[in-house]
Amino acid sequence: MASGDSGELAMGGVALSEIAGAVGTPTYMYDARAIRGRHSALAAALRPVPHRILYAVKANANLAVLGLLARLGAGADIVSGGELLRALAAGFPAESIVFSGAGKTDEELTAAVAARIGCINAESVGELRRIALICELSGQDATVGIRVNPDVAAATHPYIATGKGGLKFGVPLAQFNDALRVIDASSRLRLGAVAMHIGSQILHTDPYVAGLRRLIDLIGEARGAGHVPDLIDVGGGLGIRYREERPLEPAEWIAPLCDTVRSSGCTLQIAFGRYLVGSAGILLARVIDTKCAEGRRIAVIDAGMNDLLRPALYQAWHAVVPVRPSPGEMGRWDVVGPVCETGDFIGFDREMPQLGPGDLVAILGAGAYGFAMSSNYNSRARAAEVMVDDGTWRVVRPRERLADLYRDEPADPFGHGSGAS
Ligand SMILES: *Cc1c(COP(=O)(O)O)cnc(C)c1O
């Protein structure tokens, strides 16, 4: 994001007002150059160790974003059959795809085995048994990983901390040997990885160091039992700056892990979502109405919790900035959406110049878990998505059309006709 000569906000050389005029609002915008920059920063930091970079598709699954990362050589970390189809459609080679998730159905596992993806990270002993059965029935082999729950706490919002014992995620440490035995018992399965994913928006290295130590012990146990896993998958979670956070640089993040990874003889696999795309995206919105209520100034904008759920779900903080600088005096504003929920807010008490109907605002840091979490609540069409690259832009998903939202719903499914009571 930058201000142009006129002081007006622009992304990658494209004025935000141009997009609002051509595509309307609310619209998500992603800066391809920023995503490339994040990927190359990661690749540079990881150079000292053998590594593989995966992109966690769920953060932003738009095909243009996936295609960009696939062309950069990233693999894909997926969590559903839908993401498998998206990743393949975007051009990720099957062998670069890793399937994570606590509730993979037989149907999804069958599709993953048939597609010959790189690795299925199982999250329970039962899931491993189902994968073995699917492979035996279909006569196909599969490489599996064991995603353990390393029982480490990460200081982040409780809804996005996933590495603590007792949660739904991962194989409990005490069941690791049971998991190995299921793989032993099947001629179709090979153990390729030991994995963890401890949470999201993590700003410290300690939980990674603690988790990695546990993974190394497990690699040792697996080798002792005759397996030859070649990947240590530490998952994702590297935090970004939304407000005043001091996120780790990739080099700082990797530094305390390097020696351990090297001595393990394994390839380090990471699966970052937010870090790669979060800061590269904004949500462009327009003020619908303003009012004063008991001394508070309220701006109702045309992007709500159905477009950007993070404030309502996690009390997440996103910067809101006016697209055109206004000479008006500064004041404090509550920026809220139009959805009929008190939880439908973007930010409270924000220092901004005078706002009025028609003014454009940009909500920053919206590239990850933004559009991906959006919904049609209040029968609102989901936003358009635009990608900007080097001064040019393309619509990469058109705004949904309202009539499409109810296209497949019969108003009278039992044929009662008019007048029936
Ligand atoms: C969500 C997720 C990630 C990515 O998390 P970020 O915080 O976006 O980096 C990585 N691995 C798994 C298994 C996940 O579920």
XYZ file of N, CA and C in Angstrom, residues 3-165:
489
model
N 0.761 5.764 -0.917
C 0.005 6.939 -1.332
C 0.616 7.479 -2.608
N -0.204 7.758 -3.597
C 0.281 8.305 -4.866
C 0.555 9.797 -4.744
N 0.808 10.440 -5.883
C 1.143 11.875 -5.900
C 0.029 12.693 -5.262
N -1.206 12.271 -5.514
C -2.348 13.032 -5.006
C -2.580 12.763 -3.523
N -1.754 11.879 -2.948
C -1.971 11.520 -1.555
C -3.023 10.440 -1.419
N -3.508 9.937 -2.575
C -4.561 8.926 -2.539
C -3.942 7.539 -2.475
N -4.603 6.614 -1.758
C -4.030 5.283 -1.582
C -4.011 4.508 -2.897
N -2.912 3.756 -3.082
C -2.772 2.920 -4.263
C -2.144 1.602 -3.849
N -2.373 0.566 -4.644
C -1.726 -0.732 -4.429
C -0.993 -1.084 -5.717
N 0.299 -1.313 -5.605
C 1.090 -1.705 -6.773
C 0.888 -0.784 -7.960
N 0.749 0.518 -7.710
C 0.609 1.482 -8.793
C -0.818 1.647 -9.292
N -1.784 0.975 -8.675
C -3.183 1.095 -9.101
C -3.958 1.848 -8.013
N -4.587 2.963 -8.395
C -5.348 3.753 -7.419
C -6.558 2.958 -6.946
N -6.779 2.965 -5.636
C -7.918 2.221 -5.100
C -9.244 2.779 -5.622
N -9.291 4.092 -5.855
C -10.538 4.686 -6.351
C -10.858 4.177 -7.762
N -9.819 3.850 -8.529
C -10.045 3.301 -9.873
C -10.764 1.942 -9.769
N -10.321 1.124 -8.820
C -10.950 -0.193 -8.639
C -12.388 -0.028 -8.144
N -12.579 0.903 -7.200
C -13.935 1.114 -6.678
C -14.869 1.550 -7.803
N -14.359 2.400 -8.702
C -15.181 2.871 -9.813
C -15.492 1.759 -10.795
N -14.516 0.917 -11.068
C -14.685 -0.092 -12.120
C -15.358 -1.363 -11.614
N -15.097 -1.737 -10.369
C -15.547 -3.039 -9.875
C -16.601 -2.882 -8.780
N -16.654 -1.718 -8.163
C -17.579 -1.506 -7.055
C -16.957 -1.921 -5.736
N -17.766 -1.839 -4.686
C -17.308 -2.213 -3.340
C -18.385 -3.069 -2.687
N -18.053 -3.895 -1.696
C -16.714 -4.177 -1.181
C -15.932 -5.069 -2.150
N -14.632 -4.836 -2.202
C -13.761 -5.618 -3.084
C -12.445 -5.940 -2.361
N -12.070 -7.198 -2.404
C -10.748 -7.589 -1.922
C -9.726 -7.321 -3.008
N -8.570 -6.801 -2.623
C -7.475 -6.577 -3.574
C -6.204 -7.229 -3.041
N -5.522 -7.947 -3.918
C -4.282 -8.641 -3.538
C -3.141 -8.148 -4.406
N -1.997 -7.905 -3.776
C -0.825 -7.398 -4.483
C 0.124 -8.561 -4.790
N 0.183 -8.943 -6.063
C 1.004 -10.105 -6.449
C 2.466 -9.897 -6.064
N 2.936 -8.635 -6.223
C 4.345 -8.383 -5.925
C 4.642 -8.610 -4.439
N 3.698 -8.240 -3.592
C 3.903 -8.430 -2.154
C 3.957 -9.927 -1.809
N 3.129 -10.722 -2.473
C 3.143 -12.170 -2.204
C 4.481 -12.762 -2.658
N 4.927 -12.341 -3.846
C 6.238 -12.815 -4.325
C 7.343 -12.436 -3.347
N 7.262 -11.205 -2.826
C 8.282 -10.724 -1.889
C 8.326 -11.578 -0.634
N 7.144 -11.927 -0.118
C 7.092 -12.757 1.084
C 7.674 -14.144 0.806
N 7.324 -14.697 -0.366
C 7.834 -16.028 -0.700
C 9.350 -16.005 -0.821
N 9.897 -14.964 -1.456
C 11.350 -14.979 -1.632
C 12.061 -14.698 -0.312
N 11.436 -13.922 0.581
C 12.048 -13.705 1.906
C 12.126 -15.024 2.671
N 11.065 -15.816 2.577
C 11.062 -17.123 3.243
C 12.130 -18.034 2.659
N 12.158 -18.084 1.321
C 13.103 -18.981 0.650
C 14.535 -18.611 1.019
N 14.806 -17.286 1.097
C 16.159 -16.832 1.433
C 16.522 -17.244 2.863
N 15.571 -17.070 3.786
C 15.858 -17.384 5.191
C 16.068 -18.878 5.405
N 15.388 -19.682 4.599
C 15.443 -21.141 4.796
C 16.614 -21.786 4.060
N 17.347 -20.972 3.292
C 18.434 -21.530 2.473
C 19.429 -22.386 3.263
N 19.757 -22.026 4.530
C 20.749 -22.832 5.260
C 20.335 -24.276 5.528
N 19.055 -24.590 5.416
C 18.642 -25.981 5.675
C 17.881 -26.528 4.472
N 17.964 -27.859 4.269
C 17.109 -28.429 3.220
C 15.652 -28.185 3.607
N 14.856 -27.636 2.684
C 13.504 -27.232 3.080
C 12.508 -27.351 1.938
N 11.249 -27.349 2.306
C 10.148 -27.248 1.337
C 9.136 -26.260 1.890
N 8.717 -25.329 1.040
C 7.727 -24.331 1.450
C 6.371 -24.740 0.896
N 5.411 -24.912 1.791
C 4.035 -25.143 1.365
C 3.228 -23.879 1.639
N 2.185 -23.692 0.848
C 1.239 -22.614 1.112
C -0.035 -23.232 1.680
N -0.481 -22.735 2.820
C -1.716 -23.243 3.443
C -2.913 -22.619 2.722
N -3.522 -23.424 1.860
C -4.550 -22.935 0.929
C -5.712 -22.242 1.641
N -6.043 -22.700 2.862
C -7.246 -22.162 3.498
C -7.151 -20.668 3.806
N -5.931 -20.121 3.871
C -5.784 -18.694 4.178
C -6.389 -17.818 3.087
N -6.216 -18.227 1.845
C -6.773 -17.499 0.703
C -6.714 -18.447 -0.478
N -7.859 -18.977 -0.861
C -7.900 -20.082 -1.829
C -8.208 -19.616 -3.245
N -8.165 -18.297 -3.490
C -8.435 -17.830 -4.854
C -7.436 -18.450 -5.828
N -7.927 -18.913 -6.964
C -7.073 -19.639 -7.904
C -5.904 -18.788 -8.413
N -6.106 -17.484 -8.506
C -5.009 -16.618 -8.966
C -3.893 -16.566 -7.920
N -4.276 -16.589 -6.638
C -3.272 -16.617 -5.562
C -2.564 -17.971 -5.573
N -3.343 -19.042 -5.721
C -2.747 -20.381 -5.740
C -1.813 -20.540 -6.933
N -2.257 -20.072 -8.101
C -1.444 -20.202 -9.312
C -0.118 -19.469 -9.166
N -0.188 -18.263 -8.578
C 1.026 -17.475 -8.360
C 2.020 -18.248 -7.490
N 1.526 -18.822 -6.387
C 2.426 -19.538 -5.475
C 2.908 -20.849 -6.082
N 2.057 -21.507 -6.863
C 2.483 -22.740 -7.534
C 3.623 -22.429 -8.507
N 3.498 -21.319 -9.248
C 4.550 -20.966 -10.212
C 5.845 -20.578 -9.522
N 5.742 -20.113 -8.268
C 6.961 -19.795 -7.502
C 7.628 -21.060 -6.958
N 6.942 -22.189 -7.088
C 7.549 -23.447 -6.660
C 7.090 -23.919 -5.292
N 6.117 -23.230 -4.696
C 5.594 -23.687 -3.401
C 4.742 -24.936 -3.614
N 4.622 -25.739 -2.559
C 3.645 -26.816 -2.547
C 2.377 -26.306 -1.879
N 1.373 -27.188 -1.734
C 0.099 -26.769 -1.150
C -0.241 -27.620 0.063
N -0.621 -26.969 1.145
C -1.137 -27.661 2.329
C -2.655 -27.484 2.289
N -3.378 -28.590 2.158
C -4.832 -28.519 1.990
C -5.530 -29.153 3.196
N -6.797 -28.781 3.403
C -7.550 -29.343 4.529
C -8.924 -29.880 4.116
N -9.162 -30.030 2.803
C -10.454 -30.586 2.379
C -10.350 -31.073 0.945
N -11.345 -31.856 0.532
C -11.410 -32.304 -0.854
C -11.594 -31.134 -1.807
N -12.306 -30.117 -1.359
C -12.483 -28.921 -2.189
C -11.154 -28.225 -2.433
N -10.327 -28.155 -1.399
C -9.017 -27.528 -1.582
C -8.109 -28.395 -2.457
N -8.301 -29.715 -2.410
C -7.526 -30.598 -3.306
C -7.824 -30.235 -4.756
N -9.123 -30.101 -5.083
C -9.502 -29.757 -6.456
C -8.952 -28.388 -6.845
N -9.061 -27.427 -5.950
C -8.538 -26.082 -6.236
C -7.031 -26.119 -6.489
N -6.308 -26.849 -5.610
C -4.845 -26.873 -5.729
C -4.440 -27.506 -7.063
N -5.107 -28.593 -7.436
C -4.780 -29.241 -8.711
C -5.144 -28.322 -9.876
N -6.313 -27.676 -9.779
C -6.755 -26.788 -10.859
C -5.803 -25.605 -11.028
N -5.182 -25.171 -9.933
C -4.286 -24.010 -9.999
C -2.897 -24.385 -10.491
N -2.626 -25.697 -10.602
C -1.343 -26.108 -11.168
C -0.321 -26.618 -10.179
N -0.703 -26.823 -8.912
C 0.245 -27.468 -7.992
C 0.442 -28.915 -8.436
N 1.688 -29.381 -8.605
C 1.898 -30.796 -8.911
C 1.355 -31.642 -7.758
N 0.725 -32.783 -8.082
C 0.116 -33.614 -7.025
C 1.128 -33.943 -5.938
N 2.370 -34.233 -6.343
C 3.357 -34.663 -5.341
C 3.766 -33.525 -4.402
N 3.363 -32.279 -4.722
C 3.697 -31.157 -3.841
C 2.567 -30.849 -2.858
N 1.524 -31.686 -2.857
C 0.348 -31.397 -2.025
C 0.362 -32.252 -0.760
N 0.094 -31.623 0.368
C 0.005 -32.299 1.668
C -1.400 -32.077 2.215
N -2.021 -33.150 2.680
C -3.410 -33.087 3.147
C -3.436 -33.146 4.674
N -3.846 -32.052 5.307
C -3.968 -31.983 6.763
C -5.448 -31.913 7.126
N -5.752 -31.957 8.411
C -7.138 -31.762 8.845
C -7.618 -32.872 9.745
N -8.403 -32.488 10.771
C -8.803 -33.430 11.816
C -9.984 -34.306 11.405
N -10.632 -33.997 10.293
C -11.825 -34.773 9.939
C -11.907 -35.041 8.453
N -10.959 -35.825 7.940
C -10.991 -36.137 6.507
C -11.950 -37.302 6.287
N -12.905 -37.146 5.399
C -13.864 -38.224 5.135
C -13.221 -39.296 4.258
N -13.834 -40.482 4.223
C -13.342 -41.552 3.339
C -13.311 -41.068 1.891
N -14.336 -40.306 1.529
C -14.418 -39.799 0.156
C -13.219 -38.894 -0.151
N -12.888 -38.019 0.787
C -11.757 -37.109 0.576
C -10.434 -37.878 0.549
N -10.308 -38.868 1.434
C -9.068 -39.661 1.468
C -8.919 -40.466 0.188
N -10.034 -41.019 -0.299
C -9.987 -41.791 -1.543
C -9.514 -40.912 -2.697
N -10.040 -39.682 -2.754
C -9.636 -38.751 -3.821
C -8.147 -38.420 -3.700
N -7.673 -38.239 -2.473
C -6.268 -37.875 -2.270
C -5.342 -39.025 -2.657
N -5.743 -40.250 -2.306
C -4.933 -41.425 -2.663
C -4.911 -41.577 -4.184
N -6.083 -41.426 -4.802
C -6.172 -41.586 -6.261
C -5.354 -40.522 -6.986
N -5.293 -39.321 -6.421
C -4.538 -38.234 -7.066
C -3.031 -38.376 -6.836
N -2.635 -39.328 -5.990
C -1.219 -39.555 -5.671
C -0.562 -38.285 -5.143
N -1.190 -37.679 -4.144
C -0.591 -36.473 -3.563
C 0.646 -36.851 -2.756
N 1.440 -35.840 -2.410
C 2.730 -36.087 -1.774
C 2.627 -36.767 -0.423
N 1.694 -36.327 0.407
C 1.621 -36.862 1.768
C 0.242 -36.579 2.364
N -0.274 -37.563 3.085
C -1.503 -37.351 3.856
C -1.093 -37.325 5.325
N -1.256 -36.180 5.972
C -0.897 -36.077 7.387
C -2.071 -36.521 8.244
N -1.980 -37.743 8.764
C -3.081 -38.305 9.540
C -3.104 -37.681 10.924
N -4.300 -37.486 11.454
C -4.457 -36.836 12.759
C -5.017 -37.773 13.816
N -5.181 -39.067 13.472
C -5.583 -40.024 14.507
C -5.190 -41.418 14.046
N -5.149 -42.338 15.010
C -4.846 -43.736 14.683
C -5.962 -44.299 13.800
N -7.188 -43.926 14.106
C -8.331 -44.391 13.308
C -8.241 -43.924 11.868
N -7.807 -42.670 11.671
C -7.681 -42.168 10.298
C -6.634 -42.979 9.540
N -5.521 -43.314 10.200
C -4.487 -44.131 9.542
C -5.062 -45.477 9.118
N -5.905 -46.067 9.984
C -6.522 -47.350 9.624
C -7.414 -47.187 8.403
N -8.157 -46.070 8.342
C -9.026 -45.850 7.173
C -8.196 -45.656 5.910
N -7.070 -44.927 6.019
C -6.219 -44.733 4.834
C -5.670 -46.087 4.370
N -5.234 -46.914 5.337
C -4.686 -48.237 4.979
C -5.736 -49.061 4.250
N -6.962 -49.025 4.738
C -8.038 -49.808 4.120
C -8.326 -49.317 2.700
N -8.397 -47.988 2.559
C -8.659 -47.405 1.232
C -7.554 -47.819 0.263
N -6.302 -47.799 0.721
C -5.176 -48.171 -0.150
C -5.248 -49.654 -0.498
N -5.569 -50.484 0.486
C -5.609 -51.916 0.202
C -6.736 -52.241 -0.773
N -7.912 -51.630 -0.574
C -9.051 -51.907 -1.458
C -8.804 -51.404 -2.875
N -8.079 -50.277 -3.004
C -7.891 -49.713 -4.345
C -6.557 -50.137 -4.960
N -5.760 -50.883 -4.203
C -4.481 -51.340 -4.737
C -3.505 -50.212 -4.999
N -3.581 -49.157 -4.191
C -2.665 -48.036 -4.392
C -1.845 -47.795 -3.129
N -0.646 -47.249 -3.320
C 0.214 -46.927 -2.189
C 0.006 -45.463 -1.789
N 0.349 -45.158 -0.548
C 0.283 -43.756 -0.111
C 1.408 -43.472 0.876
N 1.922 -42.229 0.782
C 2.859 -41.746 1.798
C 2.045 -40.988 2.830
N 2.258 -41.333 4.090
C 1.519 -40.654 5.156
C 2.489 -39.957 6.096
N 1.976 -38.933 6.747
C 2.691 -38.307 7.847
C 1.864 -38.545 9.101
N 2.509 -38.454 10.238
C 1.752 -38.485 11.493
C 1.811 -37.080 12.056
N 0.638 -36.405 12.075
C 0.602 -35.093 12.730
C 0.303 -35.343 14.195
N 1.274 -35.020 15.015
C 1.078 -35.214 16.447
C 0.600 -33.914 17.074
N 0.011 -34.058 18.222
C -0.264 -32.892 19.052
C 0.896 -32.796 20.040
N 1.822 -31.839 19.822
C 3.056 -31.838 20.614
C 2.847 -31.349 22.043
N 1.620 -30.931 22.364
C 1.311 -30.417 23.705
C 2.209 -29.247 24.082
N 2.237 -28.249 23.197
C 2.910 -26.992 23.531
C 1.889 -25.869 23.407
N 2.026 -24.873 24.275
C 1.096 -23.748 24.255
C 1.707 -22.614 23.450
N 0.924 -22.034 22.555
C 1.383 -20.865 21.816
C 0.546 -19.681 22.275
N 1.201 -18.578 22.580
C 0.466 -17.399 23.065
C -0.233 -16.734 21.890
N -1.464 -17.102 21.648
C -2.232 -16.481 20.577
C -3.693 -16.568 20.983
N -4.606 -16.120 20.115
C -6.030 -16.231 20.459
C -6.392 -17.705 20.642
N -7.171 -18.038 21.708
C -7.454 -19.449 21.979
C -8.090 -20.195 20.793
N -8.819 -19.496 19.934
C -9.454 -20.182 18.797
C -8.438 -20.612 17.745
N -7.234 -20.042 17.783
C -6.238 -20.411 16.784
C -4.980 -20.991 17.417
N -5.095 -21.494 18.665
C -4.015 -22.266 19.283
C -4.392 -23.737 19.126
N -3.537 -24.505 18.461
C -3.941 -25.865 18.072
C -3.010 -26.944 18.608
N -1.962 -26.542 19.345
C -0.930 -27.520 19.704
C -0.971 -27.969 21.152
N -2.091 -27.688 21.844
C -2.180 -28.046 23.255
C -2.857 -29.412 23.374
N -2.397 -30.221 24.341
C -3.017 -31.525 24.556
C -4.503 -31.393 24.850
